[in-house]
mmCIF file with all atom_site columns, C-alpha atoms in Angstrom:
data_model
loop_
_atom_site.group_PDB
_atom_site.id
_atom_site.type_symbol
_atom_site.label_atom_id
_atom_site.label_alt_id
_atom_site.label_comp_id
_atom_site.label_asym_id
_atom_site.label_entity_id
_atom_site.label_seq_id
_atom_site.pdbx_PDB_ins_code
_atom_site.Cartn_x
_atom_site.Cartn_y
_atom_site.Cartn_z
_atom_site.occupancy
_atom_site.B_iso_or_equiv
_atom_site.pdbx_formal_charge
_atom_site.auth_seq_id
_atom_site.auth_comp_id
_atom_site.auth_asym_id
_atom_site.auth_atom_id
_atom_site.pdbx_PDB_model_num
ATOM 1   C CA . UNK A 1 1   ? 27.118 -72.022  33.802 1.00 35.00 ? 1   UNK A CA 1
ATOM 2   C CA . UNK A 1 2   ? 26.838 -69.894  30.650 1.00 32.00 ? 2   UNK A CA 1
ATOM 3   C CA . UNK A 1 3   ? 29.663 -71.900  29.060 1.00 31.00 ? 3   UNK A CA 1
ATOM 4   C CA . UNK A 1 4   ? 27.852 -75.152  29.916 1.00 32.00 ? 4   UNK A CA 1
ATOM 5   C CA . UNK A 1 5   ? 24.614 -73.904  28.337 1.00 39.00 ? 5   UNK A CA 1
ATOM 6   C CA . UNK A 1 6   ? 26.489 -72.807  25.207 1.00 41.00 ? 6   UNK A CA 1
ATOM 7   C CA . UNK A 1 7   ? 28.165 -76.201  24.919 1.00 40.00 ? 7   UNK A CA 1
ATOM 8   C CA . UNK A 1 8   ? 24.837 -77.971  25.396 1.00 40.00 ? 8   UNK A CA 1
ATOM 9   C CA . UNK A 1 9   ? 23.177 -75.780  22.764 1.00 45.00 ? 9   UNK A CA 1
ATOM 10  C CA . UNK A 1 10  ? 25.974 -76.445  20.276 1.00 47.00 ? 10  UNK A CA 1
ATOM 11  C CA . UNK A 1 11  ? 25.656 -80.190  20.772 1.00 47.00 ? 11  UNK A CA 1
ATOM 12  C CA . UNK A 1 12  ? 21.869 -80.153  20.494 1.00 47.00 ? 12  UNK A CA 1
ATOM 13  C CA . UNK A 1 13  ? 21.986 -77.887  17.445 1.00 53.00 ? 13  UNK A CA 1
ATOM 14  C CA . UNK A 1 14  ? 24.246 -80.420  15.757 1.00 60.00 ? 14  UNK A CA 1
ATOM 15  C CA . UNK A 1 15  ? 21.735 -83.178  16.536 1.00 62.00 ? 15  UNK A CA 1
ATOM 16  C CA . UNK A 1 16  ? 18.860 -81.155  15.105 1.00 66.00 ? 16  UNK A CA 1
ATOM 17  C CA . UNK A 1 17  ? 20.825 -80.161  12.003 1.00 64.00 ? 17  UNK A CA 1
ATOM 18  C CA . UNK A 1 18  ? 21.838 -83.779  11.380 1.00 67.00 ? 18  UNK A CA 1
ATOM 19  C CA . UNK A 1 19  ? 18.171 -84.780  11.123 1.00 72.00 ? 19  UNK A CA 1
ATOM 20  C CA . UNK A 1 20  ? 16.093 -83.286  8.320  1.00 74.00 ? 20  UNK A CA 1
ATOM 21  C CA . UNK A 1 21  ? 12.342 -83.476  7.845  1.00 77.00 ? 21  UNK A CA 1
ATOM 22  C CA . UNK A 1 22  ? 11.326 -83.318  11.506 1.00 85.00 ? 22  UNK A CA 1
ATOM 23  C CA . UNK A 1 23  ? 9.946  -79.770  11.344 1.00 86.00 ? 23  UNK A CA 1
ATOM 24  C CA . UNK A 1 24  ? 6.955  -80.596  9.130  1.00 87.00 ? 24  UNK A CA 1
ATOM 25  C CA . UNK A 1 25  ? 5.998  -83.524  11.365 1.00 88.00 ? 25  UNK A CA 1
ATOM 26  C CA . UNK A 1 26  ? 6.269  -81.403  14.516 1.00 89.00 ? 26  UNK A CA 1
ATOM 27  C CA . UNK A 1 27  ? 3.957  -78.811  12.967 1.00 88.00 ? 27  UNK A CA 1
ATOM 28  C CA . UNK A 1 28  ? 1.427  -81.525  12.182 1.00 89.00 ? 28  UNK A CA 1
ATOM 29  C CA . UNK A 1 29  ? 1.493  -82.734  15.789 1.00 89.00 ? 29  UNK A CA 1
ATOM 30  C CA . UNK A 1 30  ? 0.320  -79.331  16.925 1.00 84.00 ? 30  UNK A CA 1
ATOM 31  C CA . UNK A 1 31  ? -3.099 -79.711  15.311 1.00 87.00 ? 31  UNK A CA 1
ATOM 32  C CA . UNK A 1 32  ? -5.879 -82.289  14.813 1.00 87.00 ? 32  UNK A CA 1
ATOM 33  C CA . UNK A 1 33  ? -6.715 -84.886  13.718 1.00 92.00 ? 33  UNK A CA 1
ATOM 34  C CA . UNK A 1 34  ? -4.669 -87.320  15.771 1.00 94.00 ? 34  UNK A CA 1
ATOM 35  C CA . UNK A 1 35  ? -2.588 -89.940  14.004 1.00 94.00 ? 35  UNK A CA 1
ATOM 36  C CA . UNK A 1 36  ? -0.439 -92.928  14.908 1.00 96.00 ? 36  UNK A CA 1
ATOM 37  C CA . UNK A 1 37  ? 3.146  -92.683  13.638 1.00 96.00 ? 37  UNK A CA 1
ATOM 38  C CA . UNK A 1 38  ? 5.924  -95.251  13.536 1.00 96.00 ? 38  UNK A CA 1
ATOM 39  C CA . UNK A 1 39  ? 9.443  -93.791  13.702 1.00 95.00 ? 39  UNK A CA 1
ATOM 40  C CA . UNK A 1 40  ? 11.888 -96.493  12.692 1.00 93.00 ? 40  UNK A CA 1
ATOM 41  C CA . UNK A 1 41  ? 15.159 -97.337  11.009 1.00 86.00 ? 41  UNK A CA 1
ATOM 42  C CA . UNK A 1 42  ? 18.392 -96.078  12.509 1.00 76.00 ? 42  UNK A CA 1
ATOM 43  C CA . UNK A 1 43  ? 19.001 -96.153  16.267 1.00 79.00 ? 43  UNK A CA 1
ATOM 44  C CA . UNK A 1 44  ? 18.450 -92.390  16.291 1.00 84.00 ? 44  UNK A CA 1
ATOM 45  C CA . UNK A 1 45  ? 14.709 -93.129  15.993 1.00 90.00 ? 45  UNK A CA 1
ATOM 46  C CA . UNK A 1 46  ? 14.398 -92.580  19.740 1.00 91.00 ? 46  UNK A CA 1
ATOM 47  C CA . UNK A 1 47  ? 16.075 -89.180  19.640 1.00 90.00 ? 47  UNK A CA 1
ATOM 48  C CA . UNK A 1 48  ? 14.172 -88.225  16.485 1.00 90.00 ? 48  UNK A CA 1
ATOM 49  C CA . UNK A 1 49  ? 10.816 -88.975  18.090 1.00 93.00 ? 49  UNK A CA 1
ATOM 50  C CA . UNK A 1 50  ? 11.766 -86.937  21.158 1.00 93.00 ? 50  UNK A CA 1
ATOM 51  C CA . UNK A 1 51  ? 12.827 -84.002  18.969 1.00 92.00 ? 51  UNK A CA 1
ATOM 52  C CA . UNK A 1 52  ? 9.518  -84.122  17.089 1.00 93.00 ? 52  UNK A CA 1
ATOM 53  C CA . UNK A 1 53  ? 7.478  -84.441  20.268 1.00 94.00 ? 53  UNK A CA 1
ATOM 54  C CA . UNK A 1 54  ? 9.308  -81.648  22.069 1.00 93.00 ? 54  UNK A CA 1
ATOM 55  C CA . UNK A 1 55  ? 9.012  -79.313  19.078 1.00 92.00 ? 55  UNK A CA 1
ATOM 56  C CA . UNK A 1 56  ? 5.243  -79.809  18.842 1.00 92.00 ? 56  UNK A CA 1
ATOM 57  C CA . UNK A 1 57  ? 4.602  -77.410  21.709 1.00 91.00 ? 57  UNK A CA 1
ATOM 58  C CA . UNK A 1 58  ? 2.342  -79.853  23.553 1.00 92.00 ? 58  UNK A CA 1
ATOM 59  C CA . UNK A 1 59  ? 2.415  -81.638  26.874 1.00 95.00 ? 59  UNK A CA 1
ATOM 60  C CA . UNK A 1 60  ? 3.996  -85.030  26.247 1.00 96.00 ? 60  UNK A CA 1
ATOM 61  C CA . UNK A 1 61  ? 3.322  -88.429  27.819 1.00 97.00 ? 61  UNK A CA 1
ATOM 62  C CA . UNK A 1 62  ? 6.247  -90.843  27.387 1.00 96.00 ? 62  UNK A CA 1
ATOM 63  C CA . UNK A 1 63  ? 6.237  -94.604  27.946 1.00 97.00 ? 63  UNK A CA 1
ATOM 64  C CA . UNK A 1 64  ? 9.862  -95.720  27.849 1.00 95.00 ? 64  UNK A CA 1
ATOM 65  C CA . UNK A 1 65  ? 10.454 -99.427  27.334 1.00 94.00 ? 65  UNK A CA 1
ATOM 66  C CA . UNK A 1 66  ? 13.940 -98.958  25.885 1.00 91.00 ? 66  UNK A CA 1
ATOM 67  C CA . UNK A 1 67  ? 15.454 -96.911  28.728 1.00 91.00 ? 67  UNK A CA 1
ATOM 68  C CA . UNK A 1 68  ? 16.344 -94.163  26.257 1.00 89.00 ? 68  UNK A CA 1
ATOM 69  C CA . UNK A 1 69  ? 14.790 -91.171  28.003 1.00 90.00 ? 69  UNK A CA 1
ATOM 70  C CA . UNK A 1 70  ? 16.938 -88.946  30.174 1.00 87.00 ? 70  UNK A CA 1
ATOM 71  C CA . UNK A 1 71  ? 16.586 -85.375  31.347 1.00 88.00 ? 71  UNK A CA 1
ATOM 72  C CA . UNK A 1 72  ? 19.975 -84.360  29.946 1.00 88.00 ? 72  UNK A CA 1
ATOM 73  C CA . UNK A 1 73  ? 18.855 -85.301  26.425 1.00 88.00 ? 73  UNK A CA 1
ATOM 74  C CA . UNK A 1 74  ? 15.648 -83.296  26.866 1.00 90.00 ? 74  UNK A CA 1
ATOM 75  C CA . UNK A 1 75  ? 17.701 -80.333  28.088 1.00 89.00 ? 75  UNK A CA 1
ATOM 76  C CA . UNK A 1 76  ? 19.896 -80.555  24.984 1.00 89.00 ? 76  UNK A CA 1
ATOM 77  C CA . UNK A 1 77  ? 16.848 -80.714  22.730 1.00 90.00 ? 77  UNK A CA 1
ATOM 78  C CA . UNK A 1 78  ? 15.343 -77.732  24.547 1.00 91.00 ? 78  UNK A CA 1
ATOM 79  C CA . UNK A 1 79  ? 18.522 -75.734  23.999 1.00 88.00 ? 79  UNK A CA 1
ATOM 80  C CA . UNK A 1 80  ? 18.491 -76.548  20.291 1.00 87.00 ? 80  UNK A CA 1
ATOM 81  C CA . UNK A 1 81  ? 14.856 -75.443  20.040 1.00 89.00 ? 81  UNK A CA 1
ATOM 82  C CA . UNK A 1 82  ? 15.519 -72.251  22.027 1.00 89.00 ? 82  UNK A CA 1
ATOM 83  C CA . UNK A 1 83  ? 13.258 -73.454  24.816 1.00 91.00 ? 83  UNK A CA 1
ATOM 84  C CA . UNK A 1 84  ? 13.830 -73.314  28.547 1.00 92.00 ? 84  UNK A CA 1
ATOM 85  C CA . UNK A 1 85  ? 14.873 -76.828  29.622 1.00 92.00 ? 85  UNK A CA 1
ATOM 86  C CA . UNK A 1 86  ? 12.926 -76.627  32.880 1.00 93.00 ? 86  UNK A CA 1
ATOM 87  C CA . UNK A 1 87  ? 9.750  -75.653  30.999 1.00 93.00 ? 87  UNK A CA 1
ATOM 88  C CA . UNK A 1 88  ? 10.122 -78.549  28.564 1.00 93.00 ? 88  UNK A CA 1
ATOM 89  C CA . UNK A 1 89  ? 10.859 -80.995  31.377 1.00 93.00 ? 89  UNK A CA 1
ATOM 90  C CA . UNK A 1 90  ? 7.824  -79.713  33.269 1.00 93.00 ? 90  UNK A CA 1
ATOM 91  C CA . UNK A 1 91  ? 5.500  -80.604  30.394 1.00 93.00 ? 91  UNK A CA 1
ATOM 92  C CA . UNK A 1 92  ? 7.104  -84.000  29.754 1.00 95.00 ? 92  UNK A CA 1
ATOM 93  C CA . UNK A 1 93  ? 5.660  -86.881  31.789 1.00 96.00 ? 93  UNK A CA 1
ATOM 94  C CA . UNK A 1 94  ? 7.541  -90.192  31.790 1.00 95.00 ? 94  UNK A CA 1
ATOM 95  C CA . UNK A 1 95  ? 6.885  -93.724  32.945 1.00 95.00 ? 95  UNK A CA 1
ATOM 96  C CA . UNK A 1 96  ? 9.241  -96.653  32.384 1.00 95.00 ? 96  UNK A CA 1
ATOM 97  C CA . UNK A 1 97  ? 8.465  -100.315 31.848 1.00 96.00 ? 97  UNK A CA 1
ATOM 98  C CA . UNK A 1 98  ? 10.855 -103.220 32.293 1.00 95.00 ? 98  UNK A CA 1
ATOM 99  C CA . UNK A 1 99  ? 8.658  -106.154 31.260 1.00 95.00 ? 99  UNK A CA 1
ATOM 100 C CA . UNK A 1 100 ? 5.990  -106.716 28.623 1.00 96.00 ? 100 UNK A CA 1
ATOM 101 C CA . UNK A 1 101 ? 3.345  -106.940 31.330 1.00 95.00 ? 101 UNK A CA 1
ATOM 102 C CA . UNK A 1 102 ? 4.432  -103.569 32.722 1.00 96.00 ? 102 UNK A CA 1
ATOM 103 C CA . UNK A 1 103 ? 4.359  -102.132 29.204 1.00 97.00 ? 103 UNK A CA 1
ATOM 104 C CA . UNK A 1 104 ? 0.810  -103.341 28.636 1.00 97.00 ? 104 UNK A CA 1
ATOM 105 C CA . UNK A 1 105 ? -0.349 -102.042 32.019 1.00 97.00 ? 105 UNK A CA 1
ATOM 106 C CA . UNK A 1 106 ? 1.341  -98.687  31.445 1.00 97.00 ? 106 UNK A CA 1
ATOM 107 C CA . UNK A 1 107 ? -0.356 -98.194  28.075 1.00 98.00 ? 107 UNK A CA 1
ATOM 108 C CA . UNK A 1 108 ? -3.743 -99.875  28.467 1.00 97.00 ? 108 UNK A CA 1
ATOM 109 C CA . UNK A 1 109 ? -4.503 -98.840  32.059 1.00 97.00 ? 109 UNK A CA 1
ATOM 110 C CA . UNK A 1 110 ? -2.276 -96.098  33.417 1.00 97.00 ? 110 UNK A CA 1
ATOM 111 C CA . UNK A 1 111 ? -1.990 -94.018  30.240 1.00 97.00 ? 111 UNK A CA 1
ATOM 112 C CA . UNK A 1 112 ? -5.765 -93.556  29.661 1.00 96.00 ? 112 UNK A CA 1
ATOM 113 C CA . UNK A 1 113 ? -6.222 -92.672  33.334 1.00 96.00 ? 113 UNK A CA 1
ATOM 114 C CA . UNK A 1 114 ? -3.365 -90.181  33.180 1.00 96.00 ? 114 UNK A CA 1
ATOM 115 C CA . UNK A 1 115 ? -4.700 -88.568  29.996 1.00 96.00 ? 115 UNK A CA 1
ATOM 116 C CA . UNK A 1 116 ? -7.989 -87.889  31.752 1.00 94.00 ? 116 UNK A CA 1
ATOM 117 C CA . UNK A 1 117 ? -6.086 -85.647  34.167 1.00 93.00 ? 117 UNK A CA 1
ATOM 118 C CA . UNK A 1 118 ? -3.516 -84.136  31.786 1.00 91.00 ? 118 UNK A CA 1
ATOM 119 C CA . UNK A 1 119 ? -4.108 -82.528  28.409 1.00 90.00 ? 119 UNK A CA 1
ATOM 120 C CA . UNK A 1 120 ? -1.185 -84.224  26.668 1.00 95.00 ? 120 UNK A CA 1
ATOM 121 C CA . UNK A 1 121 ? -1.444 -83.748  22.921 1.00 95.00 ? 121 UNK A CA 1
ATOM 122 C CA . UNK A 1 122 ? 1.444  -86.104  22.125 1.00 97.00 ? 122 UNK A CA 1
ATOM 123 C CA . UNK A 1 123 ? 2.149  -89.640  23.347 1.00 97.00 ? 123 UNK A CA 1
ATOM 124 C CA . UNK A 1 124 ? 5.601  -91.147  22.743 1.00 97.00 ? 124 UNK A CA 1
ATOM 125 C CA . UNK A 1 125 ? 6.259  -94.873  23.039 1.00 97.00 ? 125 UNK A CA 1
ATOM 126 C CA . UNK A 1 126 ? 9.994  -95.595  23.084 1.00 96.00 ? 126 UNK A CA 1
ATOM 127 C CA . UNK A 1 127 ? 10.965 -99.177  22.271 1.00 95.00 ? 127 UNK A CA 1
ATOM 128 C CA . UNK A 1 128 ? 7.558  -100.833 22.439 1.00 95.00 ? 128 UNK A CA 1
ATOM 129 C CA . UNK A 1 129 ? 8.957  -104.204 21.353 1.00 95.00 ? 129 UNK A CA 1
ATOM 130 C CA . UNK A 1 130 ? 11.998 -104.181 23.612 1.00 93.00 ? 130 UNK A CA 1
ATOM 131 C CA . UNK A 1 131 ? 10.098 -105.814 26.456 1.00 94.00 ? 131 UNK A CA 1
ATOM 132 C CA . UNK A 1 132 ? 8.129  -108.122 24.147 1.00 96.00 ? 132 UNK A CA 1
ATOM 133 C CA . UNK A 1 133 ? 11.324 -109.649 22.799 1.00 95.00 ? 133 UNK A CA 1
ATOM 134 C CA . UNK A 1 134 ? 12.086 -110.974 26.278 1.00 93.00 ? 134 UNK A CA 1
ATOM 135 C CA . UNK A 1 135 ? 11.985 -114.769 26.473 1.00 90.00 ? 135 UNK A CA 1
ATOM 136 C CA . UNK A 1 136 ? 9.804  -114.626 29.589 1.00 89.00 ? 136 UNK A CA 1
ATOM 137 C CA . UNK A 1 137 ? 6.753  -113.771 27.484 1.00 94.00 ? 137 UNK A CA 1
ATOM 138 C CA . UNK A 1 138 ? 5.607  -116.414 25.019 1.00 95.00 ? 138 UNK A CA 1
ATOM 139 C CA . UNK A 1 139 ? 4.761  -115.680 21.400 1.00 95.00 ? 139 UNK A CA 1
ATOM 140 C CA . UNK A 1 140 ? 1.024  -116.192 21.842 1.00 95.00 ? 140 UNK A CA 1
ATOM 141 C CA . UNK A 1 141 ? 0.946  -113.893 24.874 1.00 96.00 ? 141 UNK A CA 1
ATOM 142 C CA . UNK A 1 142 ? 3.016  -111.309 22.997 1.00 96.00 ? 142 UNK A CA 1
ATOM 143 C CA . UNK A 1 143 ? 0.566  -111.202 20.100 1.00 96.00 ? 143 UNK A CA 1
ATOM 144 C CA . UNK A 1 144 ? -2.512 -110.730 22.249 1.00 96.00 ? 144 UNK A CA 1
ATOM 145 C CA . UNK A 1 145 ? -0.879 -108.237 24.596 1.00 97.00 ? 145 UNK A CA 1
ATOM 146 C CA . UNK A 1 146 ? 0.512  -106.174 21.726 1.00 96.00 ? 146 UNK A CA 1
ATOM 147 C CA . UNK A 1 147 ? -2.882 -106.178 20.040 1.00 96.00 ? 147 UNK A CA 1
ATOM 148 C CA . UNK A 1 148 ? -4.492 -104.768 23.195 1.00 97.00 ? 148 UNK A CA 1
ATOM 149 C CA . UNK A 1 149 ? -1.777 -102.113 23.387 1.00 97.00 ? 149 UNK A CA 1
ATOM 150 C CA . UNK A 1 150 ? -2.302 -101.045 19.778 1.00 96.00 ? 150 UNK A CA 1
ATOM 151 C CA . UNK A 1 151 ? -6.064 -100.915 20.239 1.00 96.00 ? 151 UNK A CA 1
ATOM 152 C CA . UNK A 1 152 ? -5.565 -98.589  23.207 1.00 97.00 ? 152 UNK A CA 1
ATOM 153 C CA . UNK A 1 153 ? -3.245 -96.325  21.225 1.00 97.00 ? 153 UNK A CA 1
ATOM 154 C CA . UNK A 1 154 ? -5.873 -96.018  18.507 1.00 96.00 ? 154 UNK A CA 1
ATOM 155 C CA . UNK A 1 155 ? -8.429 -95.018  21.119 1.00 96.00 ? 155 UNK A CA 1
ATOM 156 C CA . UNK A 1 156 ? -5.956 -92.389  22.312 1.00 97.00 ? 156 UNK A CA 1
ATOM 157 C CA . UNK A 1 157 ? -5.622 -91.177  18.721 1.00 96.00 ? 157 UNK A CA 1
ATOM 158 C CA . UNK A 1 158 ? -9.404 -90.930  18.444 1.00 95.00 ? 158 UNK A CA 1
ATOM 159 C CA . UNK A 1 159 ? -9.227 -88.274  21.182 1.00 95.00 ? 159 UNK A CA 1
ATOM 160 C CA . UNK A 1 160 ? -7.232 -86.089  18.747 1.00 94.00 ? 160 UNK A CA 1
ATOM 161 C CA . UNK A 1 161 ? -3.907 -86.958  20.336 1.00 96.00 ? 161 UNK A CA 1
ATOM 162 C CA . UNK A 1 162 ? -0.878 -87.880  18.255 1.00 97.00 ? 162 UNK A CA 1
ATOM 163 C CA . UNK A 1 163 ? 0.960  -91.123  19.017 1.00 97.00 ? 163 UNK A CA 1
ATOM 164 C CA . UNK A 1 164 ? 4.590  -91.723  18.026 1.00 97.00 ? 164 UNK A CA 1
ATOM 165 C CA . UNK A 1 165 ? 5.986  -95.236  18.364 1.00 97.00 ? 165 UNK A CA 1
ATOM 166 C CA . UNK A 1 166 ? 9.787  -95.260  18.104 1.00 96.00 ? 166 UNK A CA 1
ATOM 167 C CA . UNK A 1 167 ? 11.166 -98.680  17.198 1.00 94.00 ? 167 UNK A CA 1
ATOM 168 C CA . UNK A 1 168 ? 14.618 -99.397  15.792 1.00 89.00 ? 168 UNK A CA 1
ATOM 169 C CA . UNK A 1 169 ? 15.216 -102.125 13.237 1.00 82.00 ? 169 UNK A CA 1
ATOM 170 C CA . UNK A 1 170 ? 16.246 -105.442 14.784 1.00 83.00 ? 170 UNK A CA 1
ATOM 171 C CA . UNK A 1 171 ? 18.140 -107.717 12.411 1.00 83.00 ? 171 UNK A CA 1
ATOM 172 C CA . UNK A 1 172 ? 17.519 -110.929 14.329 1.00 89.00 ? 172 UNK A CA 1
ATOM 173 C CA . UNK A 1 173 ? 14.379 -110.774 16.469 1.00 91.00 ? 173 UNK A CA 1
ATOM 174 C CA . UNK A 1 174 ? 13.711 -113.775 18.723 1.00 92.00 ? 174 UNK A CA 1
ATOM 175 C CA . UNK A 1 175 ? 12.433 -116.878 16.988 1.00 93.00 ? 175 UNK A CA 1
ATOM 176 C CA . UNK A 1 176 ? 8.678  -116.801 16.547 1.00 94.00 ? 176 UNK A CA 1
ATOM 177 C CA . UNK A 1 177 ? 8.470  -113.058 17.186 1.00 95.00 ? 177 UNK A CA 1
ATOM 178 C CA . UNK A 1 178 ? 9.639  -111.866 13.783 1.00 94.00 ? 178 UNK A CA 1
ATOM 179 C CA . UNK A 1 179 ? 6.106  -110.718 12.914 1.00 94.00 ? 179 UNK A CA 1
ATOM 180 C CA . UNK A 1 180 ? 5.615  -108.417 15.911 1.00 95.00 ? 180 UNK A CA 1
ATOM 181 C CA . UNK A 1 181 ? 7.178  -105.453 14.141 1.00 94.00 ? 181 UNK A CA 1
ATOM 182 C CA . UNK A 1 182 ? 4.774  -106.046 11.257 1.00 93.00 ? 182 UNK A CA 1
ATOM 183 C CA . UNK A 1 183 ? 1.873  -105.854 13.697 1.00 94.00 ? 183 UNK A CA 1
ATOM 184 C CA . UNK A 1 184 ? 2.990  -102.389 14.756 1.00 95.00 ? 184 UNK A CA 1
ATOM 185 C CA . UNK A 1 185 ? 3.557  -101.241 11.201 1.00 92.00 ? 185 UNK A CA 1
ATOM 186 C CA . UNK A 1 186 ? 0.113  -102.462 10.161 1.00 93.00 ? 186 UNK A CA 1
ATOM 187 C CA . UNK A 1 187 ? -1.464 -100.488 12.996 1.00 94.00 ? 187 UNK A CA 1
ATOM 188 C CA . UNK A 1 188 ? 0.175  -97.162  12.145 1.00 94.00 ? 188 UNK A CA 1
ATOM 189 C CA . UNK A 1 189 ? -1.031 -94.634  9.612  1.00 93.00 ? 189 UNK A CA 1
ATOM 190 C CA . UNK A 1 190 ? 2.308  -92.974  8.914  1.00 93.00 ? 190 UNK A CA 1
ATOM 191 C CA . UNK A 1 191 ? 5.768  -94.540  8.914  1.00 93.00 ? 191 UNK A CA 1
ATOM 192 C CA . UNK A 1 192 ? 8.733  -92.195  9.336  1.00 93.00 ? 192 UNK A CA 1
ATOM 193 C CA . UNK A 1 193 ? 11.805 -94.082  8.199  1.00 90.00 ? 193 UNK A CA 1
ATOM 194 C CA . UNK A 1 194 ? 15.198 -92.656  9.135  1.00 86.00 ? 194 UNK A CA 1
ATOM 195 C CA . UNK A 1 195 ? 17.573 -92.923  6.181  1.00 82.00 ? 195 UNK A CA 1
ATOM 196 C CA . UNK A 1 196 ? 21.245 -91.878  6.088  1.00 77.00 ? 196 UNK A CA 1
ATOM 197 C CA . UNK A 1 197 ? 22.140 -88.953  3.818  1.00 77.00 ? 197 UNK A CA 1
ATOM 198 C CA . UNK A 1 198 ? 25.400 -87.081  3.261  1.00 77.00 ? 198 UNK A CA 1
ATOM 199 C CA . UNK A 1 199 ? 24.765 -84.527  5.997  1.00 73.00 ? 199 UNK A CA 1
ATOM 200 C CA . UNK A 1 200 ? 23.236 -86.918  8.534  1.00 75.00 ? 200 UNK A CA 1
ATOM 201 C CA . UNK A 1 201 ? 19.776 -88.486  8.471  1.00 80.00 ? 201 UNK A CA 1
ATOM 202 C CA . UNK A 1 202 ? 16.479 -87.778  6.762  1.00 82.00 ? 202 UNK A CA 1
ATOM 203 C CA . UNK A 1 203 ? 12.938 -88.694  7.779  1.00 83.00 ? 203 UNK A CA 1
ATOM 204 C CA . UNK A 1 204 ? 11.181 -90.356  4.848  1.00 85.00 ? 204 UNK A CA 1
ATOM 205 C CA . UNK A 1 205 ? 7.404  -90.394  5.196  1.00 88.00 ? 205 UNK A CA 1
ATOM 206 C CA . UNK A 1 206 ? 5.321  -93.342  4.030  1.00 84.00 ? 206 UNK A CA 1
ATOM 207 C CA . UNK A 1 207 ? 1.576  -93.580  4.473  1.00 79.00 ? 207 UNK A CA 1
ATOM 208 C CA . UNK A 1 208 ? -0.299 -96.839  4.944  1.00 68.00 ? 208 UNK A CA 1
ATOM 209 C CA . UNK A 1 209 ? -1.874 -98.331  1.844  1.00 53.00 ? 209 UNK A CA 1
ATOM 210 C CA . UNK A 1 210 ? -5.653 -98.250  1.945  1.00 45.00 ? 210 UNK A CA 1
ATOM 211 C CA . UNK A 1 211 ? -7.195 -101.700 1.948  1.00 35.00 ? 211 UNK A CA 1
ATOM 212 C CA . UNK A 1 212 ? -8.714 -102.817 -1.344 1.00 39.00 ? 212 UNK A CA 1
ATOM 213 C CA . UNK A 1 213 ? -9.497 -106.087 -3.102 1.00 36.00 ? 213 UNK A CA 1
ATOM 214 C CA . UNK A 1 214 ? -5.818 -106.735 -3.786 1.00 39.00 ? 214 UNK A CA 1
ATOM 215 C CA . UNK A 1 215 ? -4.749 -106.234 -0.173 1.00 38.00 ? 215 UNK A CA 1
ATOM 216 C CA . UNK A 1 216 ? -5.241 -109.061 2.288  1.00 41.00 ? 216 UNK A CA 1
ATOM 217 C CA . UNK A 1 217 ? -5.795 -107.614 5.767  1.00 41.00 ? 217 UNK A CA 1
ATOM 218 C CA . UNK A 1 218 ? -3.708 -109.078 8.557  1.00 44.00 ? 218 UNK A CA 1
ATOM 219 C CA . UNK A 1 219 ? -5.782 -110.704 11.322 1.00 43.00 ? 219 UNK A CA 1
ATOM 220 C CA . UNK A 1 220 ? -3.961 -108.388 13.740 1.00 41.00 ? 220 UNK A CA 1
ATOM 221 C CA . UNK A 1 221 ? -4.332 -105.250 11.636 1.00 41.00 ? 221 UNK A CA 1
ATOM 222 C CA . UNK A 1 222 ? -6.113 -102.255 13.105 1.00 44.00 ? 222 UNK A CA 1
ATOM 223 C CA . UNK A 1 223 ? -6.035 -100.271 9.875  1.00 40.00 ? 223 UNK A CA 1
ATOM 224 C CA . UNK A 1 224 ? -6.995 -102.915 7.334  1.00 40.00 ? 224 UNK A CA 1
ATOM 225 C CA . UNK A 1 225 ? -3.506 -103.233 5.854  1.00 39.00 ? 225 UNK A CA 1
ATOM 226 C CA . UNK A 1 226 ? -0.790 -105.824 6.010  1.00 37.00 ? 226 UNK A CA 1
#
C-alpha cells in the first residue's frame, strides 16, 4: 500500500510539475470576488482545471460533460498536493451529463439548488460543448440553451463563487456550430490558454477586452465583448 501511494505521488507530482502557472490561479480561487474562467488549448485543459480547483482549498461542484472525471485522477492530484485523497474526494461533488439537455438541466436547475445546500466556492464545467456538438440538438437550440447556461454561471459567479469552464480546442466543430466556442469565450472574464513549453505546459492568462466604441458586442455576449 505504501509503495502504491509513493507511485501515485510520483506520477501526480510529474503532472503538477509539467504544468506551470496554476498556483497563482488556485490562490485567486480561494478569495472573492468570483470570476468566470475559460481553460482551453491542449487536451490537458481538463486535468489543469481539476488541479487548480483541487488546490484552491474549497468544496468543488463538478459538471462533467466530457467524461473526464475519475476518482483515481483526483487521488493522484491529492497526492501531488500533499492532501489526503479521501478528504479531497469528500469535498468534490460530481454530476455527469450525456446530452445537451442534461447539461442545461444540470447547470441551470440542479446546480443552483445544490449550491443552496453546499458552500462550494469553485464550480468546474468539464467539456461544456461536448454535448452541444451532438447532431441531435439543432444549431438554434444550441445557441439558446448555451446562452441560458452561461447566464446561470454568471449568476453563480455573482455569489462570489469561481467558475472554471474547461474546453479543449476542436479543429473541425460540426457545421453551423463553429461559433459556440466564441460564445463561451465572450462570456468569460479570464482565458487560461495552455501552451506547450520545453518542460511541459504553461498557463497563459488573457483577460477579456472591455467594451468600447471600437468593439462590437456579440448578441450572445454576457460581458460586452466579442
